[in-house]
XYZ file of C-alpha atoms in Angstrom:
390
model
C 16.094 17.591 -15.769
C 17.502 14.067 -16.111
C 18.259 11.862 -13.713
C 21.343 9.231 -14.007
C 20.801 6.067 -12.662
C 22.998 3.570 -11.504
C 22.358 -0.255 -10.523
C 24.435 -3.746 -10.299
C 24.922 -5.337 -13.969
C 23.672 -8.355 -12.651
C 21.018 -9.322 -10.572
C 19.871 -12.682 -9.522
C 16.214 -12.438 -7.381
C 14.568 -15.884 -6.209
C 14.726 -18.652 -4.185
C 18.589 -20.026 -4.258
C 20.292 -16.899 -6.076
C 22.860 -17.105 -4.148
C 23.859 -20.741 -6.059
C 24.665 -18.695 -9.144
C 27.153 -17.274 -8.298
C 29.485 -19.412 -9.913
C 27.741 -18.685 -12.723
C 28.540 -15.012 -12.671
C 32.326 -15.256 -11.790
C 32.319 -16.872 -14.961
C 30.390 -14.072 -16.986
C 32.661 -11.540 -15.595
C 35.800 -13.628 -15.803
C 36.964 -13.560 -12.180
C 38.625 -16.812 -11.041
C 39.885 -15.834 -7.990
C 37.891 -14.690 -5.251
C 37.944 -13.527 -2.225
C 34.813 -13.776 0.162
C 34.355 -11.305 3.006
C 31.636 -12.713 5.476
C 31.119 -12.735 9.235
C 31.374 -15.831 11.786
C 27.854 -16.577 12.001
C 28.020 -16.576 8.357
C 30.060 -19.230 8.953
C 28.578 -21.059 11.358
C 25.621 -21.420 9.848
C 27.041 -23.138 6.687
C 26.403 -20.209 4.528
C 30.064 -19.943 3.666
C 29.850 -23.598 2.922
C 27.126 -23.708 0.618
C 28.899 -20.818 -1.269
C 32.330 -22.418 -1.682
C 30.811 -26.488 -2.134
C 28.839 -24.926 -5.614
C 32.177 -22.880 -6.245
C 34.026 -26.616 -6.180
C 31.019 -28.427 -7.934
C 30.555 -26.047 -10.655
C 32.655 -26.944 -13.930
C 33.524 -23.008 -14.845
C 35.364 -22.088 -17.651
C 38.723 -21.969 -15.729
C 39.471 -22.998 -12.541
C 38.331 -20.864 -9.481
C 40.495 -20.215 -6.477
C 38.711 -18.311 -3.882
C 39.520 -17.694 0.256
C 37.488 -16.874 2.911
C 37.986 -13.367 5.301
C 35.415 -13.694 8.269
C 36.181 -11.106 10.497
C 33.706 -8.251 9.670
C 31.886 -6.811 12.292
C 28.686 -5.239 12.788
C 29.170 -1.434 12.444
C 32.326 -1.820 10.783
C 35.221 0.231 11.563
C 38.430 1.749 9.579
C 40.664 -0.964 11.462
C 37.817 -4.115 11.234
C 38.616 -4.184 7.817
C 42.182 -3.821 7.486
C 43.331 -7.399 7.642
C 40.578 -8.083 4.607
C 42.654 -5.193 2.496
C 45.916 -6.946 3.269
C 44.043 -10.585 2.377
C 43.036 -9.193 -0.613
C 45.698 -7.192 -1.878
C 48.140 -10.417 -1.111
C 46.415 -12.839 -2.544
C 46.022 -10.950 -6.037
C 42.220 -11.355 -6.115
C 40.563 -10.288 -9.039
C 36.929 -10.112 -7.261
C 35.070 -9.598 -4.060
C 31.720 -11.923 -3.271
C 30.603 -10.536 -0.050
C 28.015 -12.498 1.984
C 25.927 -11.365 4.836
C 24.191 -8.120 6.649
C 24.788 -4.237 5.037
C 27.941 -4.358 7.642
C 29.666 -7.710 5.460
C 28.837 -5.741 1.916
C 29.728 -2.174 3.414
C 32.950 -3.946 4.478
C 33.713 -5.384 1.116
C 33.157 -2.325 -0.897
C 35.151 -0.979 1.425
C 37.741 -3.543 0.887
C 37.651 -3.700 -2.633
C 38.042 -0.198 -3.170
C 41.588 0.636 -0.413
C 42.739 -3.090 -1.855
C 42.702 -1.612 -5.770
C 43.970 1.992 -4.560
C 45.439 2.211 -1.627
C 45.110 4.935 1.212
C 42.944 5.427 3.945
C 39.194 5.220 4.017
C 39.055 8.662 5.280
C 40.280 9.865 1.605
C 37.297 8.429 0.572
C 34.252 10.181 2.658
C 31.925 12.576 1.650
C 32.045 15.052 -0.386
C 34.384 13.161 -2.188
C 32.399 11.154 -4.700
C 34.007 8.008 -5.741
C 33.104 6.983 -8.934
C 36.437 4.907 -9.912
C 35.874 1.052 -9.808
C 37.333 -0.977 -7.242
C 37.352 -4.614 -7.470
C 34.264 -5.818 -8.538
C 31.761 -7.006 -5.783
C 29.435 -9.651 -6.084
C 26.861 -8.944 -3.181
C 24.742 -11.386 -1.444
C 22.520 -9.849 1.374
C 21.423 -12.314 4.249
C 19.148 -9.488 5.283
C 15.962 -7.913 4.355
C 17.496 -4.497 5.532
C 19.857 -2.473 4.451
C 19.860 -2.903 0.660
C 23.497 -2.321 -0.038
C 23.637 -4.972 -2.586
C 21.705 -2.362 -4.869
C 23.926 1.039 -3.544
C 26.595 2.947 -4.309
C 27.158 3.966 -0.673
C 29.201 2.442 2.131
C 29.103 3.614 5.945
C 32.420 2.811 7.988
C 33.141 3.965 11.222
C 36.447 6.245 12.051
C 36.838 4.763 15.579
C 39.153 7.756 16.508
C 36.398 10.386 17.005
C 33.447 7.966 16.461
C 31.807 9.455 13.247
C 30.320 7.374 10.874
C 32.276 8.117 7.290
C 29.741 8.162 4.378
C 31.666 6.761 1.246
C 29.620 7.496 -1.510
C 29.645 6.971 -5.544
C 29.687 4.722 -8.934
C 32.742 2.737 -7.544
C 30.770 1.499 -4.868
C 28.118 -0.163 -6.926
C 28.689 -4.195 -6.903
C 28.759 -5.453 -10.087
C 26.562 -8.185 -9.115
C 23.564 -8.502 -6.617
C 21.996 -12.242 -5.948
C 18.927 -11.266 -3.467
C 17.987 -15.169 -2.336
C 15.204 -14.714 0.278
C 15.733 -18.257 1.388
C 19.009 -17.154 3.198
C 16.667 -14.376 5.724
C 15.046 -17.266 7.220
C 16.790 -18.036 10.183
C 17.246 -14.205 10.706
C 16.587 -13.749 14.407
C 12.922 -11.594 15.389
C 15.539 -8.803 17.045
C 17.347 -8.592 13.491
C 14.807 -8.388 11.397
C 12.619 -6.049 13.138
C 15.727 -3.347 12.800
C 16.607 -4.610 9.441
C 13.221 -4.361 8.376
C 12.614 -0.335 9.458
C 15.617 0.385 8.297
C 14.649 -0.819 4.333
C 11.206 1.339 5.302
C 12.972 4.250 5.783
C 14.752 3.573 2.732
C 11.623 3.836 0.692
C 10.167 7.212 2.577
C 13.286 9.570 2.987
C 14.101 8.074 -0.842
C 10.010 9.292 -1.887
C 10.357 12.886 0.152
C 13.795 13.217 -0.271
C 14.950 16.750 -2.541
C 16.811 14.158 -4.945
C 13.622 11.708 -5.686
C 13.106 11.501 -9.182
C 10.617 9.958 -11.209
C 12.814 6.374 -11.709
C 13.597 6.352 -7.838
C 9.758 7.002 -6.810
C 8.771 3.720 -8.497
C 10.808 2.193 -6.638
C 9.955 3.379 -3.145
C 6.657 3.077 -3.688
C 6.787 -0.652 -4.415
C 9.562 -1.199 -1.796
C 6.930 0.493 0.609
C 4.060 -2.015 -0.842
C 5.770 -4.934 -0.275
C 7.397 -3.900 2.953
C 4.572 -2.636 4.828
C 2.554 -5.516 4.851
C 5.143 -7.886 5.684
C 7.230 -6.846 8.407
C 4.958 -7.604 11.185
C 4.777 -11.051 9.742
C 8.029 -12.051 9.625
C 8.906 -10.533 12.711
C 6.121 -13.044 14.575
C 6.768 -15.886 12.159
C 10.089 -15.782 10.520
C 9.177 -19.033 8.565
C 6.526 -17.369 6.821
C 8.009 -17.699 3.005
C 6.097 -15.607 1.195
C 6.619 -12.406 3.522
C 10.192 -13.040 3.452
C 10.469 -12.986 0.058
C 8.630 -9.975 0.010
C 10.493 -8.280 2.351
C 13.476 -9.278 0.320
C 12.679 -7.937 -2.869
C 11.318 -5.055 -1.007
C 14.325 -4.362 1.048
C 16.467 -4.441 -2.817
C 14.074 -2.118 -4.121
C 14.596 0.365 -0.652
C 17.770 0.394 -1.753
C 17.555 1.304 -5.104
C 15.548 4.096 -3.933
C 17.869 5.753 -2.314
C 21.294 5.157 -3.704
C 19.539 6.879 -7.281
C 18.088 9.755 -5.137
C 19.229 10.205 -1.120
C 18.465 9.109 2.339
C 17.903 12.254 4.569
C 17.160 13.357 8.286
C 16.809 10.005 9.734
C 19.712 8.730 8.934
C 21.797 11.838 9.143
C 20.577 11.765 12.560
C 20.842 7.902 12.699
C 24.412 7.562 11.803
C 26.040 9.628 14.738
C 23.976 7.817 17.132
C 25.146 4.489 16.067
C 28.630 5.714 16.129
C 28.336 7.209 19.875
C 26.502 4.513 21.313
C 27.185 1.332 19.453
C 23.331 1.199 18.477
C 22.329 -1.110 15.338
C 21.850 1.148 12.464
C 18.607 -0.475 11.537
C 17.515 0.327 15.510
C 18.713 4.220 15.653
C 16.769 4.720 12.675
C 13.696 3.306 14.152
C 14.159 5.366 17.292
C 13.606 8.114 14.788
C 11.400 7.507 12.411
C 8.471 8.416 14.032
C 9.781 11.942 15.653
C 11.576 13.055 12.217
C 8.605 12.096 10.677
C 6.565 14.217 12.455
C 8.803 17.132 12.240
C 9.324 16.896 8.217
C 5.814 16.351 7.604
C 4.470 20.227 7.054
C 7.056 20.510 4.519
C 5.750 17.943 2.089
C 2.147 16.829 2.902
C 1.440 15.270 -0.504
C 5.038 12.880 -0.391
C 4.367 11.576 3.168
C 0.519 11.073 2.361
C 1.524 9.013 -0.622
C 3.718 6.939 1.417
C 0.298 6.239 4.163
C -1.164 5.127 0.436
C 1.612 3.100 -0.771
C 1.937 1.151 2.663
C -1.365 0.724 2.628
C -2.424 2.474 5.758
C -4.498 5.090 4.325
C -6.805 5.157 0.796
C -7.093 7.452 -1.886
C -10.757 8.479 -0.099
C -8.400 10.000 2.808
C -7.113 13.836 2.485
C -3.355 14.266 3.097
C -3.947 15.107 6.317
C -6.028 12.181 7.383
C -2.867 10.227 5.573
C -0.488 11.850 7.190
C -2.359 11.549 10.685
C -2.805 7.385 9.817
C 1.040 7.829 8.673
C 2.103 8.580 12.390
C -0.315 6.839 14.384
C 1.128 3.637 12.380
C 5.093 4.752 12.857
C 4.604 4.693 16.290
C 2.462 1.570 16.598
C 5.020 0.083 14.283
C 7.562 0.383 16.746
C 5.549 -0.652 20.002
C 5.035 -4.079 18.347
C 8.543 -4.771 17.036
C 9.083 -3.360 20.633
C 11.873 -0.877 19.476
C 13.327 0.455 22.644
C 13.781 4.062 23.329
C 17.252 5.087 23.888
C 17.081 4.935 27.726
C 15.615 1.427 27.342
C 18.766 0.608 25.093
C 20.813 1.444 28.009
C 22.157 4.922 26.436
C 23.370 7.185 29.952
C 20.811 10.437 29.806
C 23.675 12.713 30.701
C 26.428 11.383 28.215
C 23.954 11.495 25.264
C 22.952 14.937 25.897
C 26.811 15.758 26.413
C 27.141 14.923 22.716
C 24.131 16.304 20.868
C 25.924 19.277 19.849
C 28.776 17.279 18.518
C 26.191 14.730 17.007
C 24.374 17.590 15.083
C 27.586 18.563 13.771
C 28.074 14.965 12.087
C 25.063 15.210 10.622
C 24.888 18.094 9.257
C 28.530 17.734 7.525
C 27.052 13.909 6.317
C 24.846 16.132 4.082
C 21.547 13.614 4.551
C 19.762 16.551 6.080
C 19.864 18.798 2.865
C 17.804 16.566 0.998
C 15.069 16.012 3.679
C 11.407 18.419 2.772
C 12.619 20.434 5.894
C 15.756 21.182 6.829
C 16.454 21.444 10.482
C 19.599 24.083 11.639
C 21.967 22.652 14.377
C 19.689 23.999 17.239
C 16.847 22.334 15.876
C 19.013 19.279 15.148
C 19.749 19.486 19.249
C 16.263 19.220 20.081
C 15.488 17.020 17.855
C 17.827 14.219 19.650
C 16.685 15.499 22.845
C 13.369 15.144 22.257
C 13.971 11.201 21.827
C 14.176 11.355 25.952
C 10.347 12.542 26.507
């Protein structure tokens, strides 16, 4: 069996990739763009060192470009309507999205409804979208979600609070520019979440039914340079060289999985994030560990190879010693990056439970769960989430 893979064109990975993009408006012969950031995007001058090297840079024609700001984190089907309308008035020819996984799942959003109209709805799962919207330039500001490298989006239907996954080729920027220097002032909070999340990237991407030989490389050296790192830059997020590897190792996460499949966690993840406005990075931390735990019988070998690959466990170790090390360091994991559990988030007992059925529902019909080693049936799915209250 062969296995199609799909990536950005283009991609820029160092110190100050993000200057380049100039650069690659030019290759792809886009002078008008359209960038879709966030307000702290802006206040921190990221938006302005984007747009001063887009007026510095002598390109072969002129390029006119605006500035949307109002995504917002967990976006939702009416956060990024005024960025359709922007685009689809001003005749844009390109997307460069800056910021988080929520700023790039906006824009592919965005580019996609702004080239073909409708409702994001028409686009969810099972539908795969493979058509190309307008091309996105992606520039990540966090060692997290790797959407820069994905051909998935996740945008919130704020009528019955489920997380739509919008999947296929069509989402794929054309460009990524993964510039580690730009995660630095990334608050401990953020990149603590961020940085799970692009670890459970890499392991529901190694165990998943869909991992192929191309997308096992890659979670096995996202998990290399991830595991060693995030504790540093969550203590000291000055600490260059752990940035950087988070980074790259957060781009690779993501490659992982959009070229094979996240599974339980974040089927399970999404629904909670929807319900109870939890980061998506933080949900799936809340879970790791437990989903972990459960999916473990069903693929011994896979999760022991992660325990190798993160460096928790050696070759000397039997699967089950790697898979005990595996769990042990989950959990620890999240006591030091002091993860709450969803009581400590603030989540009300009684309306979480109220919703577990519905929740299970969601994520089952997101499809994630199919491709985890074991896969749970809507009662187990039920105690599953209520397990996250022992």
């Amino acid at each position: 069996m062969s296995s199609q893979i799909i990536l950005p064109r283009i991609m820029q990975v160092g110190a100050q990739a993000s200057l380049a993009v100039p650069d690659i408006l030019d290759s792809m012969g886009c002078p008008r763009a359209l960038i879709v950031t966030d307000n702290m995007m802006v206040k921190l001058g990221y938006v302005a060192n984007i747009t001063k090297v887009l007026d510095q840079k002598n390109t072969t024609v002129d390029v006119y470009f605006d500035v949307f700001s109002d995504t917002v984190p967990e976006p939702t089907v009416a956060s990024i309507q005024a960025g359709v309308a922007m685009a689809r008035a001003g005749k844009y020819d390109c997307i460069i999205a800056l910021g988080g996984g929520s700023s790039i799942d906006s824009a592919k959003a965005i580019a996609i409804l702004a080239k073909y109209g409708g409702e994001m709805k028409d686009y969810r799962f099972p539908r795969i979208v493979n058509e190309p919207g307008l091309p996105v330039i992606a520039i990540p500001t966090t060692a997290g979600t790797g959407s820069e490298a994905t051909r998935v989006t996740i945008i919130t239907d704020e009528t019955n609070d489920e997380k739509m996954l919008c999947m296929g080729a069509g989402f794929m920027p054309v460009a990524a520019l993964v510039d580690y220097t730009l995660t630095i002032s990334v608050p401990a909070r953020t990149t603590a979440d961020t940085g799970i999340d692009a670890l459970t990237h890499a392991i529901e991407a190694y165990v998943s039914k869909k991992a192929n030989a191309y997308s096992d490389t890659q979670a096995i050296g996202a998990m290399k340079l991830i595991a060693p790192n995030l504790r540093k830059v969550y203590h000291n997020g000055e600490d260059q060289q752990a940035r950087e590897h988070m980074m790259l190792g957060s781009t690779l996460g993501g490659v992982a999985f959009s070229n094979a499949s996240v599974a339980l966690v974040h089927g399970m993840s999404r629904p909670i994030g929807a319900f109870f406005h939890v980061p998506h990075g933080l949900s799936n931390a809340m879970l790791l560990p437990s989903v972990t735990e459960y999916s473990i019988s069903a693929a011994p070998g896979r999760y022991a190879d992660c325990a190798r690959a993160m460096g928790i466990a050696s070759v000397q170790d039997s699967n089950q010693q790697a898979n005990e090390k595996l769990l042990t360091e989950l959990k620890a994991l999240n006591d030091e990056l002091s993860v709450p559990t969803p009581a400590q988030f603030g989540i009300d007992k009684n309306k979480f439970f109220s919703v577990c059925q519905t929740m299970a529902e969601q994520a089952l019909a997101s499809g994630s769960p199919g491709n985890n080693p074991r896969v749970p049936s809507a009662e187990e799915l039920v105690s599953l989430y209520q397990a996250l209250w022992d």
